[in-house]
XYZ file of C-alpha atoms in Angstrom:
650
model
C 50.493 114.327 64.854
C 51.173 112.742 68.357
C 53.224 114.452 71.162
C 56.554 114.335 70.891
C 58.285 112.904 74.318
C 61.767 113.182 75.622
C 63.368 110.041 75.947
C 65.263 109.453 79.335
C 68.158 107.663 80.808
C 68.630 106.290 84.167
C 72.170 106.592 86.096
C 73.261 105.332 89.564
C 74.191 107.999 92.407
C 76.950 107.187 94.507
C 74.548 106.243 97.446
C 73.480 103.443 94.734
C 70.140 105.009 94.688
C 68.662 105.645 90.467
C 68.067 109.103 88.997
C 66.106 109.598 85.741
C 67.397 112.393 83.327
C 66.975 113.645 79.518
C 69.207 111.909 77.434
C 71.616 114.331 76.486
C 72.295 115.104 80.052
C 75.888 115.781 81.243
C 76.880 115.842 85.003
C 76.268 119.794 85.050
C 72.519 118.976 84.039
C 72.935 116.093 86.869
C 74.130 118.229 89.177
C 71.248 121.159 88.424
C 68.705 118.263 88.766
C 69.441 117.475 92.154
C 69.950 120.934 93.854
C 71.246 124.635 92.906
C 73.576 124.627 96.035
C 75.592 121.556 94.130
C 76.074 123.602 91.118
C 78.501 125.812 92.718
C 80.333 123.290 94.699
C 80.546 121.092 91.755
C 83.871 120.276 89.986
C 83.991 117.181 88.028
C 82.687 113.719 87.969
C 83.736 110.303 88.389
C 81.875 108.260 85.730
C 82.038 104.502 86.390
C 85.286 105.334 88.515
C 87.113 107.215 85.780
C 87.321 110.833 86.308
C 85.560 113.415 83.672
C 84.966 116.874 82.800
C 81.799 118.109 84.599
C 80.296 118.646 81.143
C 80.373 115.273 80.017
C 77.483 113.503 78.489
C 76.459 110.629 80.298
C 74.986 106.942 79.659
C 72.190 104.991 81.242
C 73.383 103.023 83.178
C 76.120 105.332 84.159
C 77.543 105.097 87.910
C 77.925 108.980 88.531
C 79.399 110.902 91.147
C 79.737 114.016 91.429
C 82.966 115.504 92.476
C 82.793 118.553 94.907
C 85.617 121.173 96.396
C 85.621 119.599 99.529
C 86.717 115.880 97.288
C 90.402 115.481 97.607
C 90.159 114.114 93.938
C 88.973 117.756 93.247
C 92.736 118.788 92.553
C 93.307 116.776 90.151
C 91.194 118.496 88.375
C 92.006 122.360 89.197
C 95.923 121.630 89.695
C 95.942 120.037 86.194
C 94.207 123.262 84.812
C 96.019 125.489 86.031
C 99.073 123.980 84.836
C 97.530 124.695 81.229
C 96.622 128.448 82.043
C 100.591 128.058 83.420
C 101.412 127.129 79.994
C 99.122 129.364 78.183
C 100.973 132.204 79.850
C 104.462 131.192 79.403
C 103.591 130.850 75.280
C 101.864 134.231 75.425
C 105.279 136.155 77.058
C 107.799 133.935 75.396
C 106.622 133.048 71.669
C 109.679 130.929 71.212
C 108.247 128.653 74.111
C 107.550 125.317 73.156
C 105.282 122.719 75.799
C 106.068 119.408 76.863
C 104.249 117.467 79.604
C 102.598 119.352 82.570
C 100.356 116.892 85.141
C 99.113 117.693 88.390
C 101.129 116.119 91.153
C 100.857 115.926 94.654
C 100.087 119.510 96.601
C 100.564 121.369 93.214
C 101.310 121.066 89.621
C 104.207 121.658 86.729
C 104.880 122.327 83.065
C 107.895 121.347 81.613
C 108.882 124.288 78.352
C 111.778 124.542 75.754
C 112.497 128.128 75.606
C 115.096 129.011 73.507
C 117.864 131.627 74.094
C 115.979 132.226 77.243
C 117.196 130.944 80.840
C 114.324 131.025 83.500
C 114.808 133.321 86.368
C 112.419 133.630 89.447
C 111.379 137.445 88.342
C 110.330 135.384 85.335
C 107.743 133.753 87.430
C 106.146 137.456 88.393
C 105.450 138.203 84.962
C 104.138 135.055 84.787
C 101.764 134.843 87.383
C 100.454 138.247 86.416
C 99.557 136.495 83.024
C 97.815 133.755 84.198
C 95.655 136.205 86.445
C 94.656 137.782 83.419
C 93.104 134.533 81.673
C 91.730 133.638 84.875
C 90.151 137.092 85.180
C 89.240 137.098 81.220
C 87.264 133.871 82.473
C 88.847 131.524 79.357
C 86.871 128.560 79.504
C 88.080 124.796 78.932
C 86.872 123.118 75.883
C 87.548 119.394 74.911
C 87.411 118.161 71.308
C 88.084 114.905 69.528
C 91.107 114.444 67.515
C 89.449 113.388 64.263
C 92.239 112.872 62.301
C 95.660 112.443 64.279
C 98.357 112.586 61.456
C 96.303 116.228 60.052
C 97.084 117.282 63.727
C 100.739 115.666 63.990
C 101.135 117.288 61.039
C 100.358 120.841 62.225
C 102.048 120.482 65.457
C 105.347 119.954 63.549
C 104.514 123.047 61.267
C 104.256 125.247 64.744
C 107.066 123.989 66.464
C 105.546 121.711 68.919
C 107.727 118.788 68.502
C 106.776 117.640 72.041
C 103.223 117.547 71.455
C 103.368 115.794 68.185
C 105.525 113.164 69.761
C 102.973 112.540 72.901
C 99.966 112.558 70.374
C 102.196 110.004 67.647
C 102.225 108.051 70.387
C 98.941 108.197 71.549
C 97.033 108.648 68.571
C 95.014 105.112 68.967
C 94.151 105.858 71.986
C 90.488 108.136 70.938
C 92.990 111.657 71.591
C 91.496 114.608 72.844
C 92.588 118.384 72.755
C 91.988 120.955 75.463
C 91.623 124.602 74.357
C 91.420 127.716 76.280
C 89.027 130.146 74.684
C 87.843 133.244 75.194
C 84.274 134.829 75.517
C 83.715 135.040 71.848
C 84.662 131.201 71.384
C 88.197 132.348 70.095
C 90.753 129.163 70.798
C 93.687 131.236 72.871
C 95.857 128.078 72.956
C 95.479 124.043 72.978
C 97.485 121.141 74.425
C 97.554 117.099 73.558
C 95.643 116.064 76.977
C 93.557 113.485 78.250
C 91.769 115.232 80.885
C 89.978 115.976 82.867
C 89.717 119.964 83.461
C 87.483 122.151 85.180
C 85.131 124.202 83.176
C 86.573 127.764 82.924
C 89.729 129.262 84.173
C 87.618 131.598 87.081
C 87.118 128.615 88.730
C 90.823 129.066 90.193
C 91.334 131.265 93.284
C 94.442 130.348 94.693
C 97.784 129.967 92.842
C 101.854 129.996 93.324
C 104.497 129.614 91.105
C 106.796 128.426 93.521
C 110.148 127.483 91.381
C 112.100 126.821 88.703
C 114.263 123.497 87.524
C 116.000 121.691 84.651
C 114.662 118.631 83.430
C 115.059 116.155 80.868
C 112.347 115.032 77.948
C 110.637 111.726 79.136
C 113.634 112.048 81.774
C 116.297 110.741 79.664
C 119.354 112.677 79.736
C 119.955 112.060 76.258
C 116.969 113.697 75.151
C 116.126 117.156 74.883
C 116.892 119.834 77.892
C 113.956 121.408 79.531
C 113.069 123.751 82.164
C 110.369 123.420 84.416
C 108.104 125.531 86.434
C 106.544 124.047 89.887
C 103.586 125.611 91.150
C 100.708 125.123 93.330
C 96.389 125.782 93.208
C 93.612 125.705 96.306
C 90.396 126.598 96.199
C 90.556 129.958 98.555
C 92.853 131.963 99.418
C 93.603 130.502 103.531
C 94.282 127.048 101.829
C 97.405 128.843 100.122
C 98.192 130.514 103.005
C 98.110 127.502 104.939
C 99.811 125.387 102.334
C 103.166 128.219 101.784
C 103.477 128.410 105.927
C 103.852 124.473 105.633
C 105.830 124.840 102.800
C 108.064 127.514 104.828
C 108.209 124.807 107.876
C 109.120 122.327 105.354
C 112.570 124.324 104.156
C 113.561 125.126 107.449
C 113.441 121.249 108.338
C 115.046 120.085 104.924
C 117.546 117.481 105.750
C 120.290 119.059 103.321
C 119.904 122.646 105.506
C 120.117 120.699 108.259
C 122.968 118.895 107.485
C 125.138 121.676 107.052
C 123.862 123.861 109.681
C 124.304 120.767 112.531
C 127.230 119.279 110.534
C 125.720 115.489 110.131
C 126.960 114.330 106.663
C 128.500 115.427 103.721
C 128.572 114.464 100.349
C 131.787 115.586 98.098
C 132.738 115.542 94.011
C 136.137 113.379 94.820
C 133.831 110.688 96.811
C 131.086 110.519 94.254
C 128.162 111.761 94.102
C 125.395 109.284 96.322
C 127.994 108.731 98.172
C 127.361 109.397 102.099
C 129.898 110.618 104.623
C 128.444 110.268 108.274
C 130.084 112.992 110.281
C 129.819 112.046 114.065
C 126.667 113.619 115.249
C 124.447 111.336 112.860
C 126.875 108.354 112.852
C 125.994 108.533 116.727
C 122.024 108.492 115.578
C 123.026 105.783 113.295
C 124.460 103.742 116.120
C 121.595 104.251 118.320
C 119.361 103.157 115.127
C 121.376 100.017 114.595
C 121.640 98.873 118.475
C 117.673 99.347 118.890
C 117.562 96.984 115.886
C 119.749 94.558 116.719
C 118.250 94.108 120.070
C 114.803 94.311 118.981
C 115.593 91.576 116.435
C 117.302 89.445 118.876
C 114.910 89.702 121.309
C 112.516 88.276 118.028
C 114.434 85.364 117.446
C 116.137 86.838 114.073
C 119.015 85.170 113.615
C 122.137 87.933 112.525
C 124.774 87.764 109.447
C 127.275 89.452 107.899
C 127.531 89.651 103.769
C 130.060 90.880 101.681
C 129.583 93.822 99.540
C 130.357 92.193 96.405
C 129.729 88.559 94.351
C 130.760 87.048 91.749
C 128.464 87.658 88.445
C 127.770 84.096 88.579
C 125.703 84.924 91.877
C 123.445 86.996 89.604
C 123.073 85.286 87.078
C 121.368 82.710 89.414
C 119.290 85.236 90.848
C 117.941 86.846 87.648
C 119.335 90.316 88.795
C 121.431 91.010 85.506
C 118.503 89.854 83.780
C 115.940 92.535 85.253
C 118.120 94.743 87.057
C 121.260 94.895 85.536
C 120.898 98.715 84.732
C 120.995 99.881 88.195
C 124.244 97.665 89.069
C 127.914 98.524 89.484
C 130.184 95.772 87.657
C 133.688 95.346 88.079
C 137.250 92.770 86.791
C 139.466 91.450 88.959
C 141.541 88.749 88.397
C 139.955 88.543 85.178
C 136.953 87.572 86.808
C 133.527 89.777 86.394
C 132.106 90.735 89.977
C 128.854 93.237 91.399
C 129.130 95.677 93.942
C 125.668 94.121 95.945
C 122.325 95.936 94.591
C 120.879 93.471 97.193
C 121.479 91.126 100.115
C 118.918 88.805 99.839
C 120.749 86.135 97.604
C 123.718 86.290 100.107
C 120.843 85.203 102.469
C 119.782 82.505 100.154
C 123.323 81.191 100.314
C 123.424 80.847 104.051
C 119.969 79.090 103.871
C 120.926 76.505 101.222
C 124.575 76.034 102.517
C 122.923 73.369 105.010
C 120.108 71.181 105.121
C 116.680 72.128 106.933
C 114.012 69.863 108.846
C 110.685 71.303 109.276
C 111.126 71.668 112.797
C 113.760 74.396 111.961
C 111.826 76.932 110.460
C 111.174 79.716 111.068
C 114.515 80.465 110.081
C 114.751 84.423 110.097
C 118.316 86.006 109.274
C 118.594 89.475 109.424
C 121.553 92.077 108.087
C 122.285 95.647 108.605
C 123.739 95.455 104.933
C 125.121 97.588 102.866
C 123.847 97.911 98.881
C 124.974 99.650 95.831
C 122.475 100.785 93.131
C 123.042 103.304 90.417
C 120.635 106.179 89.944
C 121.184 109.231 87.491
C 122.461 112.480 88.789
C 119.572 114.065 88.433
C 117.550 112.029 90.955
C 119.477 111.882 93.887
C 118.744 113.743 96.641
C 120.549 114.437 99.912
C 120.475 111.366 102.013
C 116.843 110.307 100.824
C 118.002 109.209 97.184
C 121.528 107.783 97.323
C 123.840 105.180 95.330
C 125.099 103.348 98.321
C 122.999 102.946 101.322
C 122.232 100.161 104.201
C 119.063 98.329 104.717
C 117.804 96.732 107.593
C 117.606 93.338 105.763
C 115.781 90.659 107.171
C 114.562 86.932 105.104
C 112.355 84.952 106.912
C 112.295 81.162 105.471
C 108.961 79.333 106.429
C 106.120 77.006 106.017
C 103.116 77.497 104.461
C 101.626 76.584 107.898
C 103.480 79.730 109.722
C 103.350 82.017 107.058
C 100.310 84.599 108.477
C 101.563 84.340 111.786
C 105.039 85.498 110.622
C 103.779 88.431 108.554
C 101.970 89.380 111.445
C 105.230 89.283 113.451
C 106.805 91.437 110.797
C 103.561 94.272 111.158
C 104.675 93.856 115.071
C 107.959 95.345 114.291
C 106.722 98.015 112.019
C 104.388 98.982 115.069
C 107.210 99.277 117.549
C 110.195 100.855 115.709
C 107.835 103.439 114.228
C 106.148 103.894 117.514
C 109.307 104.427 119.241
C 109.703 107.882 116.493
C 106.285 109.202 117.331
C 105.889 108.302 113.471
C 102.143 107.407 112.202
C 101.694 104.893 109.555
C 99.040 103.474 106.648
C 99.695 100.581 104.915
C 98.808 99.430 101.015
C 98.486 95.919 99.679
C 99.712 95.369 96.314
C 98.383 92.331 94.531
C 99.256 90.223 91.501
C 100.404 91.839 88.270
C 100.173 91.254 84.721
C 103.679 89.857 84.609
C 103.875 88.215 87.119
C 105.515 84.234 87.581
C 103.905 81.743 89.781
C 100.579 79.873 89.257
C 97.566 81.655 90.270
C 97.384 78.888 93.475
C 100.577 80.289 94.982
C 99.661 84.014 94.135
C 95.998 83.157 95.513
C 97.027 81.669 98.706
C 100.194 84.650 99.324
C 97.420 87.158 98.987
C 95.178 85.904 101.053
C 97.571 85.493 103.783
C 98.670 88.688 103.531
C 94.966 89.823 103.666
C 94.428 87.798 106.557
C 97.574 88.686 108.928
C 96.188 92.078 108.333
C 93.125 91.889 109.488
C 93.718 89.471 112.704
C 96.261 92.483 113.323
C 93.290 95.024 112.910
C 95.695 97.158 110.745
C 93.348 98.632 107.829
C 94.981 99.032 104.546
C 94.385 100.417 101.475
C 94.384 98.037 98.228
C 96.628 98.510 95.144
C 95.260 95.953 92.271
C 98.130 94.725 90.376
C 100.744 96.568 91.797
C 102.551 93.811 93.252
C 106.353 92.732 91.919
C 106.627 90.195 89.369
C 107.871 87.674 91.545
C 105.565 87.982 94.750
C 102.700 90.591 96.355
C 103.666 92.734 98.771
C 102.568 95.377 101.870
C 103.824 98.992 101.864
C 103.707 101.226 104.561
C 103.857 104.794 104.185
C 104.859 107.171 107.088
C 103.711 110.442 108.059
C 106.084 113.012 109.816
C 105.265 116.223 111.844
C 104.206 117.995 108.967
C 102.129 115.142 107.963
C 104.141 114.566 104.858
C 104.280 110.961 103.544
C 107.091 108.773 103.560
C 107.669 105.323 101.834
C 108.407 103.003 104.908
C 108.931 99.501 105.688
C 108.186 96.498 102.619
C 106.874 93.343 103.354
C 107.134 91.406 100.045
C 106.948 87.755 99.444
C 108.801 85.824 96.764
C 108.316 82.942 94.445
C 110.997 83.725 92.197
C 114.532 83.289 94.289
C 113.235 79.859 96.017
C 112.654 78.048 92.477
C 115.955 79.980 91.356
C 118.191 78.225 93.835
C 115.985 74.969 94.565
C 115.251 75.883 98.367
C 114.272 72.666 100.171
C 113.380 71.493 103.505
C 112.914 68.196 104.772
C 108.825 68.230 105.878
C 107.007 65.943 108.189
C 107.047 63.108 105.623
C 110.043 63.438 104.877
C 109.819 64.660 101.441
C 110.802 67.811 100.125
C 109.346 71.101 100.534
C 109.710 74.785 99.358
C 109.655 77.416 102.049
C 107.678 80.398 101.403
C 110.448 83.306 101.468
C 109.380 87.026 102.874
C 112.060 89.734 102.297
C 111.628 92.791 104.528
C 113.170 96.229 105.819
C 111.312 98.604 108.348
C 113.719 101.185 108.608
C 114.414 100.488 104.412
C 117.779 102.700 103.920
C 119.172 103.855 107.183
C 120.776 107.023 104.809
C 116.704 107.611 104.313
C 115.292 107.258 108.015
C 117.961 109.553 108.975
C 116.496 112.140 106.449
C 113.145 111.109 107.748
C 113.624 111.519 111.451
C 116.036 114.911 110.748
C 112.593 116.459 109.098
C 110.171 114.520 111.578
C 112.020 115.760 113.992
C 113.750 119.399 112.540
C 117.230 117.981 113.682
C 116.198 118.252 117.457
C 116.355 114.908 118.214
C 115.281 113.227 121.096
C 117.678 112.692 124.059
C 118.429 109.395 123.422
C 119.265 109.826 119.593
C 121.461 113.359 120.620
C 124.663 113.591 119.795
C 125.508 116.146 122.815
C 122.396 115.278 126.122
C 123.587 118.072 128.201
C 125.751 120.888 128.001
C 127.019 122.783 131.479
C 127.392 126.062 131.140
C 129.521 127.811 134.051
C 128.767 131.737 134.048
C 132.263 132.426 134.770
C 135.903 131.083 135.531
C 135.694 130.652 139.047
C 132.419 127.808 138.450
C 134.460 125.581 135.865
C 135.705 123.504 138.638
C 132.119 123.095 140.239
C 130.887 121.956 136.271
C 133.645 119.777 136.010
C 132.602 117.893 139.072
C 128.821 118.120 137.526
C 130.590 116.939 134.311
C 132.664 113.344 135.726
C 129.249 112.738 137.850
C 127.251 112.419 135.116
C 129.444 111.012 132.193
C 130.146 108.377 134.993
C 126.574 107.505 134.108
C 126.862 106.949 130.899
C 125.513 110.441 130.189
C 126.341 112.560 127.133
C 127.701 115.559 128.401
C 130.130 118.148 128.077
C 131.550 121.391 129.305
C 131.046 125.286 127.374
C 134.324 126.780 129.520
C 134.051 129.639 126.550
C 134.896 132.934 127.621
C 131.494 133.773 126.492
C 128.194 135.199 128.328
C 125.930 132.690 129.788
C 123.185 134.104 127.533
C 125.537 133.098 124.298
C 126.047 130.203 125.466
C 122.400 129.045 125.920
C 121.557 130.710 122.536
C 124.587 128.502 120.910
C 123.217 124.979 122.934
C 119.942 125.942 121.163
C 121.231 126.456 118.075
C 123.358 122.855 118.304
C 120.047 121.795 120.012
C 121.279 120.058 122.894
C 118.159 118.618 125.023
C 119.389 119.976 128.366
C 121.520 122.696 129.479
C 122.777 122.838 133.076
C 123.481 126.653 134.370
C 125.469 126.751 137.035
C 126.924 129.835 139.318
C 127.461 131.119 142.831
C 123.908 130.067 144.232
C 124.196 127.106 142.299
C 127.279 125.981 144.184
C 125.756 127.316 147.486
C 123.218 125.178 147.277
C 125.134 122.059 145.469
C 123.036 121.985 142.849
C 122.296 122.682 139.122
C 119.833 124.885 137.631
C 118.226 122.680 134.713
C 117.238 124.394 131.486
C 115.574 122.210 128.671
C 115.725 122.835 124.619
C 112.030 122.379 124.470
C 110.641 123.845 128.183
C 112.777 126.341 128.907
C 113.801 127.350 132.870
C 112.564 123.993 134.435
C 114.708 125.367 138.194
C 116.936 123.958 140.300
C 117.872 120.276 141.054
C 120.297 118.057 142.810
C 122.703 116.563 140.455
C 121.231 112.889 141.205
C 117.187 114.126 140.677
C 118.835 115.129 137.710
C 120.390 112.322 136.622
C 117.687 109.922 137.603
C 115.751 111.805 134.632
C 117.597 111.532 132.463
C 118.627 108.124 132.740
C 114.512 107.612 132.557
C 114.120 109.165 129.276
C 116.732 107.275 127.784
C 115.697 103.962 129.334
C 112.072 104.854 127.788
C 113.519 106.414 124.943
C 110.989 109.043 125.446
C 110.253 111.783 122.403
């Protein structure tokens, strides 16, 4: 008999270079092939850019990489697990529990449960974790298996219980379905969820968890569905990552834009308004009017032309625009006069209106019309959030009408913008380019040539972006730019999006060199987006100590006793003479409780002043930030100030 050979496969490394391996290989074999150090370090794959279980069996042909600890796609893999061994626990010390969906999510992880008779509390989450540390110490490892027959396995879901997990599979069940168990060191299954993937290989793998809260949620988030609670937690890979992660965390409640609100009194929210509603109480309206007078300025200096909208149409308006045909959901409708009208999810048709209400020549355009206007859109309850998820809110609304001809140079005009207003917030910024989606109207010519120009303002900008294939709207592609605050959290930012859809809905013309008749390319964009949201950025970006020229209060003068109020008052009408924000702590109080107070209002400066002070005719200067900074004359003073707010300096 001849020899009997192993047959081999080849699969492409990540550097693009070949590997040879025994068929039959999986990326654990891969990864043992190329060095034992990789082994450890080794988490998952990507496998022809789809991610997979480390113990998959690969193809020739195969592009392979091989996912390490230090790959930020690494969490998807250990935050998704450890959301099972999350829900492994909860079944184990509540046998009534019943799972619904748990996916990994940004920074952590959660499982949604239906636990009757049994209301969540945060000791629950002790118990909890110490379960979980016993399957990760029992070392249960991950197994996937094939669903071979889907309505055997519906079928026994039901019989359990697990209503949740026969739905997701009923649904899925074309789709090749896959179970993950958790079993133990004699190949016992401990428990088993619906899931696609991918996991790590055994439950040791995870060194670093926190069950960090508890919340109510809805099944497939419809309030008509099924109640549900849900635990949030959170997985590194050692033990200083968690650390690191629950001090940021910490940082991240004391600068929550709710706390904040109370604690500096900047806006309220109350049951007999409505909920989404915003009231601006006068320390953020004043931010609000600095925000809107650095726009309006910054526009006008731009050439934007500015308009005022109302906040309601006639359903006519929207019919035109297609927005109770894709939209209608998130509007407010009202009667009067027997006539059906819209509270305004948008201003952009207004803008439309204003365009078409005279006729254009080519030398006109650019036309760009801009509007701090206000919009109404309904969200659930459940969503909305402070001032970052409201129901009425203003957007910096601009519409630039344009030739084909100007259209890059425009966009890049628009990226301009973005670079200065977030600039002037010490805010840093990526942007995304989404392109054409499967729905989308328009022939491929018009999508082709949007994209490209998009592309190309760009990159004669230098700005490098990341791109999002098929992502764009339906009507037009668009650039995103997401922001990142002090505690480099991301932000959704300013939308650039362009727009086939609302020229060919109201016939925009212009007259063009010819003299025929032309269709200007539309662009809608917002930088701030919602002013209610900006707010909630900067009061997090900036932990509600604004800078001087966004403060409510500049300076505060605080006399150290009775006989120095006249002295401050004189320091007082100087400045505010100036146009400087200032006013007078005559409190009975002790100098020292009065600086502690101006910190906790965080005022930028506080001016001290006393015998020596008025001896010498001058102030002693304390700042928020520095601290003791000494004495000055009022007009060194006042000459810095009037600097920083000139440079509106951060």
């Amino acid at each position: 008999m001849g020899e009997i050979t192993k047959t081999t496969i080849s699969v492409v490394l990540k550097d693009g270079s070949r590997k040879e391996i025994p068929s039959g290989s999986t990326g654990l074999d891969l990864a043992k092939s190329i060095s034992n150090s990789l082994i450890k370090k080794s988490v998952g794959l990507s496998v022809n850019e789809e991610l997979k279980d480390l113990v998959t069996i690969l193809n020739s042909g195969d592009k392979v990489e091989i996912i390490t600890k230090d790959d930020p796609r690494s969490y998807e893999f250990l935050r998704h697990s450890t959301a099972h061994v999350l829900a492994s626990a909860v079944q184990k010390l509540f046998k009534s529990a019943k799972i619904a969906n748990g996916p990994a999510i940004e920074d952590g992880f959660y499982y949604d449960f239906e636990i009757p008779n049994h209301k969540l509390v945060p000791e629950d989450l002790v118990k909890i974790e110490k379960e979980m540390q016993r399957i990760i110490d029992e070392d249960q490892k991950f197994v996937r298996v094939n669903v071979k027959n889907a309505d055997e396995q519906i079928k026994e879901f039901k019989s359990t219980g697990e209503k949740f997990k026969a739905e997701n599979l009923e649904e899925h069940k074309s789709h090749n379905p896959t179970l993950y168990l958790l079993q133990d060191k004699d190949g016992n299954t401990m428990w088993n969820d619906f899931c696609k993937g991918p996991h790590i290989t055994s439950a040791k793998q995870i060194k670093a968890f926190k069950l960090l809260s508890i919340s109510g949620a809805y099944w497939h988030g419809d309030e008509k569905r099924e109640s549900l609670q849900r635990i949030y937690g959170t997985s590194w890979w050692s033990k200083e990552d968690l650390d690191a992660y629950l001090t940021r965390l910490e940082e991240a409640e004391k600068r929550d834009h709710r706390k904040l609100g109370r604690q500096l009194e900047l806006y309220s929210v109350h049951e007999e308004t409505g909920p989404g509603l915003i009231l601006w109480h006068p320390k953020l309206a004043y931010v609000r009017t600095q925000l809107e007078n650095f726009w309006r300025e910054l526009h006008q200096n731009h050439d934007y032309q500015l308009v005022y909208t109302p906040h309601i149409a006639r359903n006519e308006l929207w019919n035109i625009s297609g927005h109770n045909e894709f939209y209608k959901e998130n509007m407010f409708y009202m009667n009067i006069d027997e006539q059906d009208y819209v509270l305004k999810p948008m201003n952009c048709p207004f803008h439309v209106m204003i365009y078409n209400s005279t006729r254009h020549s080519y030398r006109e355009l650019p036309i760009r019309m801009g509007e701090l206007g206000t919009v109404y859109r309904y969200e659930r309850s459940g969503v909305m959030h402070g001032l970052a998820r409201v129901r009425g809110f203003t957007q910096d609304d601009a519409h630039i009408f344009c030739r084909k001809d100007q259209f890059v140079e425009e966009i890049k005009g628009v990226i301009k913008l973005v670079d200065i207003i977030y600039g002037t917030f010490g805010l840093e910024y990526s942007a995304e380019l989404s392109t054409k989606p499967q729905d989308a109207i328009g022939t491929g010519d018009i999508w082709d040539f949007a994209e490209e120009g998009l592309k190309q303002a760009l990159k004669e900008y230098g700005l490098e972006y990341k791109l999002n294939p098929g992502d764009g709207a339906f009507y037009g592609p668009k650039i995103d730019f997401k922001l990142k605050d002090a505690l480099g959290r991301i932000w959704q930012g300013a939308t650039i999006q362009l727009d086939f859809n609302l020229p060919q809905r109201f016939d925009l013309k212009y007259i063009a060199k010819d003299g025929s008749q032309e269709q200007p390319v539309m662009v809608h964009r917002a930088i701030y987006g919602a002013l209610e949201r900006f707010a909630a950025i900067i009061i997090e970006h900036f932990a509600g100590a604004f800078p001087l020229w966004l403060s409510y209060k500049q300076v505060t003068v605080l006399p150290i006793s009775d006989r120095h109020i006249e002295y401050a008052n004189k320091i007082v009408s100087e400045l505010k003479s100036q146009n400087i924000r200032i006013n007078l702590d005559s409190r009975a109080e002790s100098v020292n409780a009065k600086i502690r107070d101006a910190q906790l209002e965080k005022i930028p400066y506080m001016l001290i002043v006393g015998d020596k002070e008025i001896n010498e005719n001058k102030i002693s200067v304390r700042s928020r930030k520095k601290g003791d900074i000494g004495l000055m004359n009022i007009t060194e003073f006042a000459g810095k100030i009037l600097e920083e707010l000139r440079n509106k300096t951060i």
